[in-house]
N, CA and C of each residue as an Amber inpcrd file, in Angstrom:
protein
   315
  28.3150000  82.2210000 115.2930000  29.1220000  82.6980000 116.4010000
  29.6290000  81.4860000 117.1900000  30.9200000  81.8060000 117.9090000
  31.3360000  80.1630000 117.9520000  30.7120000  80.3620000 119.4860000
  30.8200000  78.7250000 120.3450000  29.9070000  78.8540000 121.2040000
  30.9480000  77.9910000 122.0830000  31.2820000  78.2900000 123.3980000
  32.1390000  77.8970000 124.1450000  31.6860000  77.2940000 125.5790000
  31.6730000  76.1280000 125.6040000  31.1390000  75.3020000 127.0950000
  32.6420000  74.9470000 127.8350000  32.3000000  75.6350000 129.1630000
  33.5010000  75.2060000 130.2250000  32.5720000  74.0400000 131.2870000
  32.9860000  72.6530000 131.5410000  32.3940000  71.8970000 132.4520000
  33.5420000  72.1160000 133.6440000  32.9440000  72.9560000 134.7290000
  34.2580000  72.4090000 136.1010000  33.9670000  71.8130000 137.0030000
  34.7050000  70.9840000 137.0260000  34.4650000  69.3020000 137.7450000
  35.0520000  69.6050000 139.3280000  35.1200000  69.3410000 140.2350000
  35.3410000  69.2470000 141.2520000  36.3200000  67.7140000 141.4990000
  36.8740000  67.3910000 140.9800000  37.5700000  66.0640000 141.6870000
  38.1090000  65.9690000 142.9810000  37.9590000  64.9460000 143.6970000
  38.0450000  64.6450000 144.7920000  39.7770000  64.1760000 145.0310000
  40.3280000  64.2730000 146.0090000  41.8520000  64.1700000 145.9900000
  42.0370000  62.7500000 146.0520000  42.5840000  62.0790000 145.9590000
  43.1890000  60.5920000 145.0450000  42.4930000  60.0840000 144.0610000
  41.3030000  60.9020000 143.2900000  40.8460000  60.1080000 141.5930000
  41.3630000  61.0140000 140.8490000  41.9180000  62.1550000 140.8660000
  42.7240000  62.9050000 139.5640000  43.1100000  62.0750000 138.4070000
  43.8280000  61.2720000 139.1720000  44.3730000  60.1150000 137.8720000
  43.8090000  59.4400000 137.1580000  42.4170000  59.1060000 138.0360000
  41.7390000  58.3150000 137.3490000  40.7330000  59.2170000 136.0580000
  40.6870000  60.0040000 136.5940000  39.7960000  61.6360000 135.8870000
  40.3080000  61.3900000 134.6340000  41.5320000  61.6690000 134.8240000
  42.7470000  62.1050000 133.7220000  42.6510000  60.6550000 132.8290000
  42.5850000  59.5050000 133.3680000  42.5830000  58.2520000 132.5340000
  41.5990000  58.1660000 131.8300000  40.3710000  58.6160000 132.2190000
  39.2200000  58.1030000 131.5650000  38.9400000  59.5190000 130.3980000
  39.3510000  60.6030000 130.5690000  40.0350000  60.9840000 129.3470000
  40.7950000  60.6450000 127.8160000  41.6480000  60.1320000 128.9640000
  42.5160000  59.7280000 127.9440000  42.2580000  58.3980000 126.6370000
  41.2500000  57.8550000 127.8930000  40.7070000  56.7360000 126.8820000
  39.5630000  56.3480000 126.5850000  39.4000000  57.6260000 126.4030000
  37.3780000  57.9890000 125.9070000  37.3560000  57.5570000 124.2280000
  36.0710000  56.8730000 123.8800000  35.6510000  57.0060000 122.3760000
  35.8960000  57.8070000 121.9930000  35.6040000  59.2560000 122.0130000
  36.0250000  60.0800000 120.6290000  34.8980000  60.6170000 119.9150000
  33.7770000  60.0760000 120.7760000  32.2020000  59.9300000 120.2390000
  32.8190000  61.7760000 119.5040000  32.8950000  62.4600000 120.6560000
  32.1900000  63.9750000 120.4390000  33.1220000  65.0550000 119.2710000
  34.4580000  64.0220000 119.1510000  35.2300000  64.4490000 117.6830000
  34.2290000  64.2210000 116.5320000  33.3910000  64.1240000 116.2690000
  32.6990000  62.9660000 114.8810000  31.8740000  63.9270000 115.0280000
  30.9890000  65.2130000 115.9360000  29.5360000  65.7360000 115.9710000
  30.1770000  66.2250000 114.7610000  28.9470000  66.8020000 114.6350000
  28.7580000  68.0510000 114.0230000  29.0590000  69.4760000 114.3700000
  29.8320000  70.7010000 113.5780000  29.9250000  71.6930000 114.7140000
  31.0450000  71.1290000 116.1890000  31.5370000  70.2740000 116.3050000
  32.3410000  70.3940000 117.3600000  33.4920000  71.2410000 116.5840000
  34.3000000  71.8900000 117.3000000  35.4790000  72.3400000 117.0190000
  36.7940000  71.5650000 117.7310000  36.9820000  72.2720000 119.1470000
  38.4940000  71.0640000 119.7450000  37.6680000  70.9560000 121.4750000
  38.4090000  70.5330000 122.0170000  38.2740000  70.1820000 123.1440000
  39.2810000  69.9170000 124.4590000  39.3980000  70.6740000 125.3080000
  40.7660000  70.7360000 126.2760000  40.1530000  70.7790000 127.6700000
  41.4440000  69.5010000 127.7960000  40.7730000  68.8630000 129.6650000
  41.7200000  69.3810000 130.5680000  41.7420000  70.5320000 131.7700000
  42.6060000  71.5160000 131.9000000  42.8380000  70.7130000 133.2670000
  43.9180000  70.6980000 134.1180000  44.2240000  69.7340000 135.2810000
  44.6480000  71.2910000 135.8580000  43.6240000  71.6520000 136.9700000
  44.2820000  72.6890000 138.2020000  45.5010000  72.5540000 138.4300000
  45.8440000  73.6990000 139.1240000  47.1190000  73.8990000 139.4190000
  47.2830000  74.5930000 141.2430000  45.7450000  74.5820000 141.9100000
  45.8330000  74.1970000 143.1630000  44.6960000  73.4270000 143.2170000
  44.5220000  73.1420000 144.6470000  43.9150000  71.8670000 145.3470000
  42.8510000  72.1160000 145.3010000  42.3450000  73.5530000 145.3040000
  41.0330000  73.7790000 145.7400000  40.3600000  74.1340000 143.8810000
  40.8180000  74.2090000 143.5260000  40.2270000  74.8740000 142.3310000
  40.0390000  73.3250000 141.1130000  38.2910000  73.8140000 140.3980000
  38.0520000  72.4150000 139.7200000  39.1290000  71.9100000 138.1960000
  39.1230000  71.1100000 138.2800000  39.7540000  70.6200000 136.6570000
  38.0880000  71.0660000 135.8870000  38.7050000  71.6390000 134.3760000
  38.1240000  72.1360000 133.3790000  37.7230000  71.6010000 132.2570000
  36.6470000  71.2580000 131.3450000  36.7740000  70.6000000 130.2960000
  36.1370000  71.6960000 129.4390000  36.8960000  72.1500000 128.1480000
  36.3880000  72.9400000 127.7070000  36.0120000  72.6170000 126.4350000
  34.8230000  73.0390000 126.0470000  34.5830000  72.3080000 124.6030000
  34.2810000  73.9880000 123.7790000  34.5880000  73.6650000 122.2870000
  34.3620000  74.5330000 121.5010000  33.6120000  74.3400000 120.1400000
  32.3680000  75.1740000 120.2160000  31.5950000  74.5460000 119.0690000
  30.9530000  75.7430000 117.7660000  30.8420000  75.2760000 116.5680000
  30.2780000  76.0780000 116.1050000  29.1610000  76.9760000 116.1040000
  28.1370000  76.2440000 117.1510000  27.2920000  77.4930000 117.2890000
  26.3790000  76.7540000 118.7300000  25.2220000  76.9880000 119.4610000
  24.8610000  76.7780000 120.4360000  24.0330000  75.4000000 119.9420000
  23.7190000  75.8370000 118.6290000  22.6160000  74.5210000 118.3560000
  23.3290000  73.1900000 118.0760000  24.3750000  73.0520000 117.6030000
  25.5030000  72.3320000 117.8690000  25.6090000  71.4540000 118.7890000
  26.1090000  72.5640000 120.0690000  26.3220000  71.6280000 121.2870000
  24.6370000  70.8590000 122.0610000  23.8770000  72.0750000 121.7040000
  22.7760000  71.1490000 121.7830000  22.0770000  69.6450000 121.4310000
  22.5560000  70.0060000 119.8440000  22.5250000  68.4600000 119.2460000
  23.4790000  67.2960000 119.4480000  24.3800000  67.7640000 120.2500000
  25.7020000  66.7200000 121.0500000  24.8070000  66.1490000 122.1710000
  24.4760000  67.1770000 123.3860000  24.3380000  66.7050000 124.4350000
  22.5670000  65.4770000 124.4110000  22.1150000  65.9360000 123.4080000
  20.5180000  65.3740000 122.8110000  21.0540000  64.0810000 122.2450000
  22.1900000  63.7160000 121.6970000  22.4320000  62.3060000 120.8480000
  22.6580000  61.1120000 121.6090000  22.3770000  60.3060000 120.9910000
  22.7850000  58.8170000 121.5110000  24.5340000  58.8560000 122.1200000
  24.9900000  59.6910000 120.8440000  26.5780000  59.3590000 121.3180000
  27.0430000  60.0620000 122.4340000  26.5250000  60.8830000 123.5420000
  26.4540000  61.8590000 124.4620000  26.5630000  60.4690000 125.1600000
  25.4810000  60.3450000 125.3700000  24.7760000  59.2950000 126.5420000
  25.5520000  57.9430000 125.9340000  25.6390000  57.3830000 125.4790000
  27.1460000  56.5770000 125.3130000  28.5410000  56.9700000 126.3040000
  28.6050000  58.3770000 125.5980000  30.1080000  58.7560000 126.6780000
  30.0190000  58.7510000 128.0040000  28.8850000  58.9930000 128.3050000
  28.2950000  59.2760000 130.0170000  27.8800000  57.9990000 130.4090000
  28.0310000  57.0840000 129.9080000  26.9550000  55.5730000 130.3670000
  27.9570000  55.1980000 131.9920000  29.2630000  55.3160000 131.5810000
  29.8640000  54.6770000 132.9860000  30.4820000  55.9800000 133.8240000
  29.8280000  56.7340000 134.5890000  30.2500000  57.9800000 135.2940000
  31.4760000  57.4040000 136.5260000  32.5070000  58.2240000 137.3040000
  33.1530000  57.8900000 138.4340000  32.2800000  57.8900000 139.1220000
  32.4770000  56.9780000 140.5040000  31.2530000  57.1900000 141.6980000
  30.9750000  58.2990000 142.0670000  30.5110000  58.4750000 143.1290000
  30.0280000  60.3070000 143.7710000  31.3040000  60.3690000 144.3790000
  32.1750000  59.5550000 145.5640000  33.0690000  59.5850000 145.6530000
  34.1330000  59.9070000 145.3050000  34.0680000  59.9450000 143.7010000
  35.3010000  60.9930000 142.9030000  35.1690000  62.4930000 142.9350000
  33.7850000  62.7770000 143.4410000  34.2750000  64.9390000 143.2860000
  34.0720000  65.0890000 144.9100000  34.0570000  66.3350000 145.0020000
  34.1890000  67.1680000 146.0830000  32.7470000  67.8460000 145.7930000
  32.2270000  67.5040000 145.4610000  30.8050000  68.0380000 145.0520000
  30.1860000  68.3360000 143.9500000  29.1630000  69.1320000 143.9050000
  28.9770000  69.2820000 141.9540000  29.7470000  69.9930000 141.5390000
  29.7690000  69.5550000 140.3410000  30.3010000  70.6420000 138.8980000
  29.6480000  71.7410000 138.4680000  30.0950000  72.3290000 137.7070000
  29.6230000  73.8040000 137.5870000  29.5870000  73.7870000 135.2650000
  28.4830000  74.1230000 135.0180000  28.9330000  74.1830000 133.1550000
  28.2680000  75.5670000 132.7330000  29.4840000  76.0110000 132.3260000
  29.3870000  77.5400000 131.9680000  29.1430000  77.2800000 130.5980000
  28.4010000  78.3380000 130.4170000  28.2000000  78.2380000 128.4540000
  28.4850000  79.9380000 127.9660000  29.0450000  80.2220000 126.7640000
  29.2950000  81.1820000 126.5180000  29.4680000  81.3720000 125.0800000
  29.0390000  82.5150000 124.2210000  29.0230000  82.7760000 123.0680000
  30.4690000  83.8790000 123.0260000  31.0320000  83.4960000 121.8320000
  32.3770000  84.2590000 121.6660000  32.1600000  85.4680000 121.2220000
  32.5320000  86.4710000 121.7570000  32.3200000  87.9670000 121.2340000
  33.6500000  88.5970000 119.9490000  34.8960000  88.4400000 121.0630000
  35.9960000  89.0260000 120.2320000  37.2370000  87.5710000 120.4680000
  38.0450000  87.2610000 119.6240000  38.7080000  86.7220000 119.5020000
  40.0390000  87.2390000 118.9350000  41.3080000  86.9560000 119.4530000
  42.4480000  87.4420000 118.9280000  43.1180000  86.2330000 119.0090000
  44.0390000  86.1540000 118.3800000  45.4520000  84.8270000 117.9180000
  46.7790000  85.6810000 117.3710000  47.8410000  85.1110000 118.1370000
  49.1750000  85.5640000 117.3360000  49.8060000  85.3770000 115.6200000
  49.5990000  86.4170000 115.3380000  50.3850000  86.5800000 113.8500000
  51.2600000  85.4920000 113.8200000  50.9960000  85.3650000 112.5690000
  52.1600000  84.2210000 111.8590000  52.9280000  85.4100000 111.1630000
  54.2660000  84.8730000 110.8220000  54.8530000  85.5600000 109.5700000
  54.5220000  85.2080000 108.1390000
């Protein structure tokens, strides 16, 4: 069953960019697990509401064995200060029940 983690971050107003940079130029560690599927870093669309990182994995034990690896704690070694959120983050975890996608022809 596929297994779906939302991280929502709280960023603080003038590091967005920087949020968004250190994205952009992350290792890649968590493309290479095992069981990862894709991964989407969602930028709010008001002020108050957190940016999203959503990961998608093949099953719970999966993301388990991500967040347990060396290469986890690699990606996390240099965090933004506390100064970059508005407070904590929030990580939702969720198992996929029903899924739908648009027809191809």
């Amino acid at each position: 069953m596929m297994y779906v983690v939302a991280n929502r971050v709280p960023v603080a107003e003038g590091w967005e960019e920087e949020f968004e940079t250190r994205f952009r130029r992350r290792s890649g560690q968590v493309e290479h697990q095992p069981g990862f599927v894709s991964m989407e870093v969602m930028r709010p669309k008001s002020a108050d509401a957190p940016w999203v990182v959503l990961t998608r994995w093949e099953s719970e034990e999966a993301f388990r064995n991500w967040i347990g690896s060396e290469d986890f704690k690699e990606a996390h070694r240099n965090p933004l200060p506390k100064e970059a959120f508005r407070g904590e983050g929030r990580l939702e975890q969720h198992e996929v029940l029903i899924s739908a996608y648009r027809e191809t022809p």
